[in-house]
JSON list of C-alpha atoms in Angstrom, two decimals:
[
{"chain": "B", "resi": 209, "resn": "UNK", "atom": "CA", "xyz": [0.00, 0.00, 0.00]},
{"chain": "B", "resi": 210, "resn": "UNK", "atom": "CA", "xyz": [1.22, 3.51, -0.78]},
{"chain": "B", "resi": 211, "resn": "UNK", "atom": "CA", "xyz": [-0.78, 5.06, 2.06]},
{"chain": "B", "resi": 212, "resn": "UNK", "atom": "CA", "xyz": [-2.18, 2.85, 4.80]},
{"chain": "B", "resi": 213, "resn": "UNK", "atom": "CA", "xyz": [-4.09, 4.49, 7.66]},
{"chain": "B", "resi": 214, "resn": "UNK", "atom": "CA", "xyz": [-4.88, 1.96, 10.33]},
{"chain": "B", "resi": 215, "resn": "UNK", "atom": "CA", "xyz": [-4.31, 1.50, 14.01]},
{"chain": "B", "resi": 216, "resn": "UNK", "atom": "CA", "xyz": [-4.70, -1.48, 16.30]},
{"chain": "B", "resi": 217, "resn": "UNK", "atom": "CA", "xyz": [-7.82, -2.75, 18.05]},
{"chain": "B", "resi": 218, "resn": "UNK", "atom": "CA", "xyz": [-7.59, -3.84, 21.65]},
{"chain": "B", "resi": 219, "resn": "UNK", "atom": "CA", "xyz": [-9.96, -6.18, 23.46]},
{"chain": "B", "resi": 220, "resn": "UNK", "atom": "CA", "xyz": [-11.10, -5.93, 27.09]},
{"chain": "B", "resi": 221, "resn": "UNK", "atom": "CA", "xyz": [-10.00, -9.15, 28.77]},
{"chain": "B", "resi": 222, "resn": "UNK", "atom": "CA", "xyz": [-10.62, -8.34, 32.44]},
{"chain": "B", "resi": 223, "resn": "UNK", "atom": "CA", "xyz": [-12.39, -5.72, 34.54]},
{"chain": "B", "resi": 224, "resn": "UNK", "atom": "CA", "xyz": [-11.26, -4.22, 37.84]},
{"chain": "B", "resi": 225, "resn": "UNK", "atom": "CA", "xyz": [-12.62, -1.47, 40.04]},
{"chain": "B", "resi": 226, "resn": "UNK", "atom": "CA", "xyz": [-11.14, 1.52, 38.23]},
{"chain": "B", "resi": 227, "resn": "UNK", "atom": "CA", "xyz": [-10.85, 0.20, 34.69]},
{"chain": "B", "resi": 228, "resn": "UNK", "atom": "CA", "xyz": [-9.94, -2.76, 32.53]},
{"chain": "B", "resi": 229, "resn": "UNK", "atom": "CA", "xyz": [-7.10, -4.94, 31.28]},
{"chain": "B", "resi": 230, "resn": "UNK", "atom": "CA", "xyz": [-6.68, -5.05, 27.51]},
{"chain": "B", "resi": 231, "resn": "UNK", "atom": "CA", "xyz": [-4.86, -7.15, 24.94]},
{"chain": "B", "resi": 232, "resn": "UNK", "atom": "CA", "xyz": [-4.90, -7.82, 21.21]},
{"chain": "B", "resi": 233, "resn": "UNK", "atom": "CA", "xyz": [-8.19, -9.71, 20.83]},
{"chain": "B", "resi": 234, "resn": "UNK", "atom": "CA", "xyz": [-7.36, -12.06, 23.73]},
{"chain": "B", "resi": 235, "resn": "UNK", "atom": "CA", "xyz": [-4.13, -13.09, 22.01]},
{"chain": "B", "resi": 236, "resn": "UNK", "atom": "CA", "xyz": [-0.66, -12.96, 23.51]},
{"chain": "B", "resi": 237, "resn": "UNK", "atom": "CA", "xyz": [0.98, -9.92, 21.94]},
{"chain": "B", "resi": 238, "resn": "UNK", "atom": "CA", "xyz": [3.01, -7.07, 23.34]},
{"chain": "B", "resi": 239, "resn": "UNK", "atom": "CA", "xyz": [0.85, -4.00, 23.88]},
{"chain": "B", "resi": 240, "resn": "UNK", "atom": "CA", "xyz": [3.01, -0.88, 23.39]},
{"chain": "B", "resi": 241, "resn": "UNK", "atom": "CA", "xyz": [3.59, 0.79, 26.78]},
{"chain": "B", "resi": 242, "resn": "UNK", "atom": "CA", "xyz": [2.66, 4.20, 25.35]},
{"chain": "B", "resi": 243, "resn": "UNK", "atom": "CA", "xyz": [-0.41, 3.00, 23.45]},
{"chain": "B", "resi": 244, "resn": "UNK", "atom": "CA", "xyz": [-2.39, 5.38, 25.65]},
{"chain": "B", "resi": 245, "resn": "UNK", "atom": "CA", "xyz": [-1.54, 8.27, 27.97]},
{"chain": "B", "resi": 246, "resn": "UNK", "atom": "CA", "xyz": [-3.54, 10.35, 30.41]},
{"chain": "B", "resi": 247, "resn": "UNK", "atom": "CA", "xyz": [-6.27, 12.32, 28.67]},
{"chain": "B", "resi": 248, "resn": "UNK", "atom": "CA", "xyz": [-6.59, 10.05, 25.61]},
{"chain": "B", "resi": 249, "resn": "UNK", "atom": "CA", "xyz": [-10.14, 9.29, 24.52]},
{"chain": "B", "resi": 250, "resn": "UNK", "atom": "CA", "xyz": [-10.76, 5.62, 23.81]},
{"chain": "B", "resi": 251, "resn": "UNK", "atom": "CA", "xyz": [-13.64, 4.52, 21.57]},
{"chain": "B", "resi": 252, "resn": "UNK", "atom": "CA", "xyz": [-15.57, 1.52, 22.81]},
{"chain": "B", "resi": 253, "resn": "UNK", "atom": "CA", "xyz": [-17.41, -0.85, 20.44]},
{"chain": "B", "resi": 254, "resn": "UNK", "atom": "CA", "xyz": [-19.78, -3.73, 21.08]},
{"chain": "B", "resi": 255, "resn": "UNK", "atom": "CA", "xyz": [-18.01, -6.94, 19.96]},
{"chain": "B", "resi": 256, "resn": "UNK", "atom": "CA", "xyz": [-21.16, -8.48, 18.46]},
{"chain": "B", "resi": 257, "resn": "UNK", "atom": "CA", "xyz": [-22.67, -5.58, 16.51]},
{"chain": "B", "resi": 258, "resn": "UNK", "atom": "CA", "xyz": [-19.60, -3.30, 16.26]},
{"chain": "B", "resi": 259, "resn": "UNK", "atom": "CA", "xyz": [-21.87, -0.45, 17.34]},
{"chain": "B", "resi": 260, "resn": "UNK", "atom": "CA", "xyz": [-20.23, 2.50, 19.08]},
{"chain": "B", "resi": 261, "resn": "UNK", "atom": "CA", "xyz": [-20.90, 2.44, 22.84]},
{"chain": "B", "resi": 262, "resn": "UNK", "atom": "CA", "xyz": [-19.18, 5.66, 23.82]},
{"chain": "B", "resi": 263, "resn": "UNK", "atom": "CA", "xyz": [-15.88, 6.97, 25.12]},
{"chain": "B", "resi": 264, "resn": "UNK", "atom": "CA", "xyz": [-13.58, 6.20, 28.01]},
{"chain": "B", "resi": 265, "resn": "UNK", "atom": "CA", "xyz": [-11.05, 8.85, 29.03]},
{"chain": "B", "resi": 266, "resn": "UNK", "atom": "CA", "xyz": [-7.71, 7.55, 30.28]},
{"chain": "B", "resi": 267, "resn": "UNK", "atom": "CA", "xyz": [-6.56, 8.53, 33.75]},
{"chain": "B", "resi": 268, "resn": "UNK", "atom": "CA", "xyz": [-3.52, 6.24, 33.58]},
{"chain": "B", "resi": 269, "resn": "UNK", "atom": "CA", "xyz": [-2.25, 3.35, 31.47]},
{"chain": "B", "resi": 270, "resn": "UNK", "atom": "CA", "xyz": [0.38, 0.80, 32.46]},
{"chain": "B", "resi": 271, "resn": "UNK", "atom": "CA", "xyz": [0.96, -2.95, 32.16]},
{"chain": "B", "resi": 272, "resn": "UNK", "atom": "CA", "xyz": [-2.01, -3.34, 29.78]},
{"chain": "B", "resi": 273, "resn": "UNK", "atom": "CA", "xyz": [-4.30, -1.80, 32.39]},
{"chain": "B", "resi": 274, "resn": "UNK", "atom": "CA", "xyz": [-6.51, 1.18, 31.60]},
{"chain": "B", "resi": 275, "resn": "UNK", "atom": "CA", "xyz": [-7.42, 3.31, 34.59]},
{"chain": "B", "resi": 276, "resn": "UNK", "atom": "CA", "xyz": [-10.45, 5.25, 33.44]},
{"chain": "B", "resi": 277, "resn": "UNK", "atom": "CA", "xyz": [-11.82, 8.58, 34.53]},
{"chain": "B", "resi": 278, "resn": "UNK", "atom": "CA", "xyz": [-15.33, 8.55, 35.93]},
{"chain": "B", "resi": 279, "resn": "UNK", "atom": "CA", "xyz": [-18.37, 9.03, 33.75]},
{"chain": "B", "resi": 280, "resn": "UNK", "atom": "CA", "xyz": [-17.34, 7.20, 30.59]},
{"chain": "B", "resi": 281, "resn": "UNK", "atom": "CA", "xyz": [-18.89, 4.30, 28.72]},
{"chain": "B", "resi": 282, "resn": "UNK", "atom": "CA", "xyz": [-19.54, 1.13, 30.67]},
{"chain": "B", "resi": 283, "resn": "UNK", "atom": "CA", "xyz": [-16.89, -1.45, 29.82]},
{"chain": "B", "resi": 284, "resn": "UNK", "atom": "CA", "xyz": [-17.61, -5.17, 29.43]},
{"chain": "B", "resi": 285, "resn": "UNK", "atom": "CA", "xyz": [-15.30, -8.11, 28.87]},
{"chain": "B", "resi": 286, "resn": "UNK", "atom": "CA", "xyz": [-14.97, -8.58, 25.11]},
{"chain": "B", "resi": 287, "resn": "UNK", "atom": "CA", "xyz": [-15.49, -4.93, 24.21]},
{"chain": "B", "resi": 288, "resn": "UNK", "atom": "CA", "xyz": [-13.30, -3.62, 21.41]},
{"chain": "B", "resi": 289, "resn": "UNK", "atom": "CA", "xyz": [-11.30, -0.44, 22.05]},
{"chain": "B", "resi": 290, "resn": "UNK", "atom": "CA", "xyz": [-9.43, 1.97, 19.79]},
{"chain": "B", "resi": 291, "resn": "UNK", "atom": "CA", "xyz": [-7.54, 5.12, 20.67]},
{"chain": "B", "resi": 292, "resn": "UNK", "atom": "CA", "xyz": [-8.90, 8.25, 19.01]},
{"chain": "B", "resi": 293, "resn": "UNK", "atom": "CA", "xyz": [-5.40, 9.78, 19.05]},
{"chain": "B", "resi": 294, "resn": "UNK", "atom": "CA", "xyz": [-4.39, 7.46, 16.19]},
{"chain": "B", "resi": 295, "resn": "UNK", "atom": "CA", "xyz": [-7.18, 8.58, 13.80]},
{"chain": "B", "resi": 296, "resn": "UNK", "atom": "CA", "xyz": [-5.57, 11.25, 11.58]},
{"chain": "B", "resi": 297, "resn": "UNK", "atom": "CA", "xyz": [-7.16, 13.66, 9.14]},
{"chain": "B", "resi": 298, "resn": "UNK", "atom": "CA", "xyz": [-5.49, 13.55, 5.73]},
{"chain": "B", "resi": 299, "resn": "UNK", "atom": "CA", "xyz": [-5.56, 15.28, 2.36]},
{"chain": "B", "resi": 300, "resn": "UNK", "atom": "CA", "xyz": [-4.20, 13.46, -0.70]},
{"chain": "B", "resi": 301, "resn": "UNK", "atom": "CA", "xyz": [-4.06, 15.37, -3.98]},
{"chain": "B", "resi": 302, "resn": "UNK", "atom": "CA", "xyz": [-2.26, 15.19, -7.32]},
{"chain": "B", "resi": 303, "resn": "UNK", "atom": "CA", "xyz": [-0.76, 11.74, -6.79]},
{"chain": "B", "resi": 304, "resn": "UNK", "atom": "CA", "xyz": [-0.12, 9.29, -9.66]},
{"chain": "B", "resi": 305, "resn": "UNK", "atom": "CA", "xyz": [-0.14, 5.57, -8.77]},
{"chain": "B", "resi": 306, "resn": "UNK", "atom": "CA", "xyz": [0.97, 3.05, -11.40]},
{"chain": "B", "resi": 307, "resn": "UNK", "atom": "CA", "xyz": [0.96, -0.76, -11.27]},
{"chain": "B", "resi": 308, "resn": "UNK", "atom": "CA", "xyz": [0.82, -1.07, -7.50]},
{"chain": "B", "resi": 309, "resn": "UNK", "atom": "CA", "xyz": [1.13, -4.61, -6.19]},
{"chain": "B", "resi": 310, "resn": "UNK", "atom": "CA", "xyz": [-1.50, -3.86, -3.57]},
{"chain": "B", "resi": 311, "resn": "UNK", "atom": "CA", "xyz": [-3.94, -1.03, -2.89]},
{"chain": "B", "resi": 312, "resn": "UNK", "atom": "CA", "xyz": [-2.63, 2.53, -3.28]},
{"chain": "B", "resi": 313, "resn": "UNK", "atom": "CA", "xyz": [-4.74, 4.14, -0.56]},
{"chain": "B", "resi": 314, "resn": "UNK", "atom": "CA", "xyz": [-6.10, 2.26, 2.47]},
{"chain": "B", "resi": 315, "resn": "UNK", "atom": "CA", "xyz": [-8.28, 4.53, 4.59]},
{"chain": "B", "resi": 316, "resn": "UNK", "atom": "CA", "xyz": [-9.37, 2.61, 7.68]},
{"chain": "B", "resi": 317, "resn": "UNK", "atom": "CA", "xyz": [-8.59, 4.67, 10.78]},
{"chain": "B", "resi": 318, "resn": "UNK", "atom": "CA", "xyz": [-9.49, 8.21, 9.77]},
{"chain": "B", "resi": 319, "resn": "UNK", "atom": "CA", "xyz": [-12.08, 10.76, 10.81]},
{"chain": "B", "resi": 320, "resn": "UNK", "atom": "CA", "xyz": [-11.58, 13.03, 7.81]},
{"chain": "B", "resi": 321, "resn": "UNK", "atom": "CA", "xyz": [-9.92, 12.36, 4.46]},
{"chain": "B", "resi": 322, "resn": "UNK", "atom": "CA", "xyz": [-10.00, 13.84, 0.96]},
{"chain": "B", "resi": 323, "resn": "UNK", "atom": "CA", "xyz": [-8.61, 12.24, -2.19]},
{"chain": "B", "resi": 324, "resn": "UNK", "atom": "CA", "xyz": [-8.64, 14.62, -5.14]},
{"chain": "B", "resi": 325, "resn": "UNK", "atom": "CA", "xyz": [-7.07, 14.95, -8.60]},
{"chain": "B", "resi": 326, "resn": "UNK", "atom": "CA", "xyz": [-5.24, 11.60, -8.48]},
{"chain": "B", "resi": 327, "resn": "UNK", "atom": "CA", "xyz": [-4.56, 9.12, -11.30]},
{"chain": "B", "resi": 328, "resn": "UNK", "atom": "CA", "xyz": [-4.56, 5.35, -10.86]},
{"chain": "B", "resi": 329, "resn": "UNK", "atom": "CA", "xyz": [-3.12, 2.96, -13.48]},
{"chain": "B", "resi": 330, "resn": "UNK", "atom": "CA", "xyz": [-3.06, -0.82, -13.03]},
{"chain": "B", "resi": 331, "resn": "UNK", "atom": "CA", "xyz": [-4.22, -0.70, -9.42]},
{"chain": "B", "resi": 332, "resn": "UNK", "atom": "CA", "xyz": [-7.15, -2.33, -7.75]},
{"chain": "B", "resi": 333, "resn": "UNK", "atom": "CA", "xyz": [-8.89, -1.60, -5.53]},
{"chain": "B", "resi": 334, "resn": "UNK", "atom": "CA", "xyz": [-7.38, 1.85, -5.85]},
{"chain": "B", "resi": 335, "resn": "UNK", "atom": "CA", "xyz": [-9.06, 3.29, -2.76]},
{"chain": "B", "resi": 336, "resn": "UNK", "atom": "CA", "xyz": [-9.92, 0.82, -0.01]},
{"chain": "B", "resi": 337, "resn": "UNK", "atom": "CA", "xyz": [-12.03, 1.82, 3.00]},
{"chain": "B", "resi": 338, "resn": "UNK", "atom": "CA", "xyz": [-12.51, -0.95, 5.50]},
{"chain": "B", "resi": 339, "resn": "UNK", "atom": "CA", "xyz": [-12.45, -2.06, 9.11]},
{"chain": "B", "resi": 340, "resn": "UNK", "atom": "CA", "xyz": [-10.98, -5.37, 10.19]},
{"chain": "B", "resi": 341, "resn": "UNK", "atom": "CA", "xyz": [-11.60, -5.62, 13.91]},
{"chain": "B", "resi": 342, "resn": "UNK", "atom": "CA", "xyz": [-11.22, -9.38, 14.10]},
{"chain": "B", "resi": 343, "resn": "UNK", "atom": "CA", "xyz": [-9.55, -10.42, 10.87]},
{"chain": "B", "resi": 344, "resn": "UNK", "atom": "CA", "xyz": [-6.48, -8.19, 11.14]},
{"chain": "B", "resi": 345, "resn": "UNK", "atom": "CA", "xyz": [-6.98, -6.49, 14.53]},
{"chain": "B", "resi": 346, "resn": "UNK", "atom": "CA", "xyz": [-7.09, -3.18, 12.66]},
{"chain": "B", "resi": 347, "resn": "UNK", "atom": "CA", "xyz": [-9.32, -0.32, 13.64]},
{"chain": "B", "resi": 348, "resn": "UNK", "atom": "CA", "xyz": [-11.98, 1.55, 11.83]},
{"chain": "B", "resi": 349, "resn": "UNK", "atom": "CA", "xyz": [-14.53, 2.64, 10.98]},
{"chain": "B", "resi": 350, "resn": "UNK", "atom": "CA", "xyz": [-13.88, 5.60, 8.69]},
{"chain": "B", "resi": 351, "resn": "UNK", "atom": "CA", "xyz": [-15.98, 8.73, 8.33]},
{"chain": "B", "resi": 352, "resn": "UNK", "atom": "CA", "xyz": [-16.14, 12.06, 6.54]},
{"chain": "B", "resi": 353, "resn": "UNK", "atom": "CA", "xyz": [-14.32, 10.99, 3.37]},
{"chain": "B", "resi": 354, "resn": "UNK", "atom": "CA", "xyz": [-14.51, 12.82, 0.03]},
{"chain": "B", "resi": 355, "resn": "UNK", "atom": "CA", "xyz": [-13.26, 11.21, -3.21]},
{"chain": "B", "resi": 356, "resn": "UNK", "atom": "CA", "xyz": [-13.53, 13.76, -6.00]},
{"chain": "B", "resi": 357, "resn": "UNK", "atom": "CA", "xyz": [-12.05, 14.56, -9.39]},
{"chain": "B", "resi": 358, "resn": "UNK", "atom": "CA", "xyz": [-9.87, 11.43, -9.68]},
{"chain": "B", "resi": 359, "resn": "UNK", "atom": "CA", "xyz": [-9.19, 9.27, -12.73]},
{"chain": "B", "resi": 360, "resn": "UNK", "atom": "CA", "xyz": [-9.10, 5.48, -12.67]},
{"chain": "B", "resi": 361, "resn": "UNK", "atom": "CA", "xyz": [-7.49, 3.95, -15.78]},
{"chain": "B", "resi": 362, "resn": "UNK", "atom": "CA", "xyz": [-7.52, 0.25, -16.77]},
{"chain": "B", "resi": 363, "resn": "UNK", "atom": "CA", "xyz": [-7.36, -0.95, -13.22]},
{"chain": "B", "resi": 364, "resn": "UNK", "atom": "CA", "xyz": [-7.62, -4.57, -12.19]},
{"chain": "B", "resi": 365, "resn": "UNK", "atom": "CA", "xyz": [-9.59, -6.33, -9.48]},
{"chain": "B", "resi": 366, "resn": "UNK", "atom": "CA", "xyz": [-9.08, -9.57, -7.59]},
{"chain": "B", "resi": 367, "resn": "UNK", "atom": "CA", "xyz": [-12.67, -10.65, -8.19]},
{"chain": "B", "resi": 368, "resn": "UNK", "atom": "CA", "xyz": [-15.95, -9.36, -9.55]},
{"chain": "B", "resi": 369, "resn": "UNK", "atom": "CA", "xyz": [-17.10, -8.67, -5.97]},
{"chain": "B", "resi": 370, "resn": "UNK", "atom": "CA", "xyz": [-14.93, -5.62, -5.59]},
{"chain": "B", "resi": 371, "resn": "UNK", "atom": "CA", "xyz": [-14.55, -2.14, -6.99]},
{"chain": "B", "resi": 372, "resn": "UNK", "atom": "CA", "xyz": [-11.94, 0.47, -7.75]},
{"chain": "B", "resi": 373, "resn": "UNK", "atom": "CA", "xyz": [-13.38, 2.33, -4.79]},
{"chain": "B", "resi": 374, "resn": "UNK", "atom": "CA", "xyz": [-14.07, -0.52, -2.36]},
{"chain": "B", "resi": 375, "resn": "UNK", "atom": "CA", "xyz": [-15.86, 0.13, 0.94]},
{"chain": "B", "resi": 376, "resn": "UNK", "atom": "CA", "xyz": [-16.55, -2.75, 3.28]},
{"chain": "B", "resi": 377, "resn": "UNK", "atom": "CA", "xyz": [-16.30, -4.43, 6.66]},
{"chain": "B", "resi": 378, "resn": "UNK", "atom": "CA", "xyz": [-13.72, -7.22, 6.57]},
{"chain": "B", "resi": 379, "resn": "UNK", "atom": "CA", "xyz": [-15.48, -9.61, 8.92]},
{"chain": "B", "resi": 380, "resn": "UNK", "atom": "CA", "xyz": [-17.99, -12.44, 8.70]},
{"chain": "B", "resi": 381, "resn": "UNK", "atom": "CA", "xyz": [-20.47, -12.01, 5.82]},
{"chain": "B", "resi": 382, "resn": "UNK", "atom": "CA", "xyz": [-23.43, -11.37, 8.12]},
{"chain": "B", "resi": 383, "resn": "UNK", "atom": "CA", "xyz": [-21.62, -8.38, 9.62]},
{"chain": "B", "resi": 384, "resn": "UNK", "atom": "CA", "xyz": [-21.65, -6.49, 6.33]},
{"chain": "B", "resi": 385, "resn": "UNK", "atom": "CA", "xyz": [-25.10, -5.18, 7.22]},
{"chain": "B", "resi": 386, "resn": "UNK", "atom": "CA", "xyz": [-23.73, -3.16, 10.14]},
{"chain": "B", "resi": 387, "resn": "UNK", "atom": "CA", "xyz": [-23.55, 0.38, 8.77]},
{"chain": "B", "resi": 388, "resn": "UNK", "atom": "CA", "xyz": [-20.37, 1.51, 10.48]},
{"chain": "B", "resi": 389, "resn": "UNK", "atom": "CA", "xyz": [-18.74, 3.86, 7.93]},
{"chain": "B", "resi": 390, "resn": "UNK", "atom": "CA", "xyz": [-20.26, 7.35, 7.87]},
{"chain": "B", "resi": 391, "resn": "UNK", "atom": "CA", "xyz": [-20.56, 10.28, 5.48]},
{"chain": "B", "resi": 392, "resn": "UNK", "atom": "CA", "xyz": [-18.64, 9.23, 2.37]},
{"chain": "B", "resi": 393, "resn": "UNK", "atom": "CA", "xyz": [-18.91, 11.38, -0.76]},
{"chain": "B", "resi": 394, "resn": "UNK", "atom": "CA", "xyz": [-17.81, 10.08, -4.20]},
{"chain": "B", "resi": 395, "resn": "UNK", "atom": "CA", "xyz": [-18.36, 12.54, -7.06]},
{"chain": "B", "resi": 396, "resn": "UNK", "atom": "CA", "xyz": [-17.04, 13.75, -10.42]},
{"chain": "B", "resi": 397, "resn": "UNK", "atom": "CA", "xyz": [-14.56, 10.88, -10.87]},
{"chain": "B", "resi": 398, "resn": "UNK", "atom": "CA", "xyz": [-13.74, 9.22, -14.20]},
{"chain": "B", "resi": 399, "resn": "UNK", "atom": "CA", "xyz": [-13.49, 5.43, -14.64]},
{"chain": "B", "resi": 400, "resn": "UNK", "atom": "CA", "xyz": [-12.04, 3.94, -17.86]},
{"chain": "B", "resi": 401, "resn": "UNK", "atom": "CA", "xyz": [-11.38, 0.32, -18.76]},
{"chain": "B", "resi": 402, "resn": "UNK", "atom": "CA", "xyz": [-12.73, -1.07, -15.49]},
{"chain": "B", "resi": 403, "resn": "UNK", "atom": "CA", "xyz": [-13.31, -4.88, -15.70]},
{"chain": "B", "resi": 404, "resn": "UNK", "atom": "CA", "xyz": [-15.94, -5.06, -12.97]},
{"chain": "B", "resi": 405, "resn": "UNK", "atom": "CA", "xyz": [-17.48, -2.38, -10.78]},
{"chain": "B", "resi": 406, "resn": "UNK", "atom": "CA", "xyz": [-16.18, 1.18, -10.44]},
{"chain": "B", "resi": 407, "resn": "UNK", "atom": "CA", "xyz": [-17.62, 1.37, -6.92]},
{"chain": "B", "resi": 408, "resn": "UNK", "atom": "CA", "xyz": [-18.54, -1.46, -4.55]},
{"chain": "B", "resi": 409, "resn": "UNK", "atom": "CA", "xyz": [-19.79, -0.41, -1.13]},
{"chain": "B", "resi": 410, "resn": "UNK", "atom": "CA", "xyz": [-21.52, -1.84, 1.90]},
{"chain": "B", "resi": 411, "resn": "UNK", "atom": "CA", "xyz": [-21.44, -1.41, 5.70]},
{"chain": "B", "resi": 412, "resn": "UNK", "atom": "CA", "xyz": [-21.91, 2.30, 5.02]},
{"chain": "B", "resi": 413, "resn": "UNK", "atom": "CA", "xyz": [-24.34, 4.92, 6.30]},
{"chain": "B", "resi": 414, "resn": "UNK", "atom": "CA", "xyz": [-24.47, 8.17, 4.38]},
{"chain": "B", "resi": 415, "resn": "UNK", "atom": "CA", "xyz": [-22.98, 7.43, 0.96]}
]
């Protein structure tokens, strides 16, 4: 990927009086000691529906233990947590991508992104918006994205169930009906020589 915006998902594995212990989806991995600091806002998601439950504000973080300030979302074992600090806003303009082995732009962990006046040759999907909470332990969802005035030339796709702009939820098939991505605008783009679909989108609210 030329640009890959994603951050890690943590899973609540244990509760204690002032907070919770977290890990990578109940797996044994090293959680970075500075993954969170005092004042960070953590987003909490239901593990079954991936619906947003609310925020927890960090009072302290050490040894995989989140000490939370009072008044935040109620945490439960199994809840999925991401750190809002790692969701950047980006602007990409005037870029030419040719014959990329993978996807030029992966926009997973972002609250605001614009892709304008770019050219894509031999790439597919050229712009990939996803969330892979379980499959890759990567955070989403994405919101407030504008894709405008770009040109997609003779791009390829791995299968007919994809698109040059591909928006999805990379989980079990039944989860694709959870509308987690928000406010995505695709307008005034040009698609030429596309073998399948220019745009393939699901798990999206406000497209």
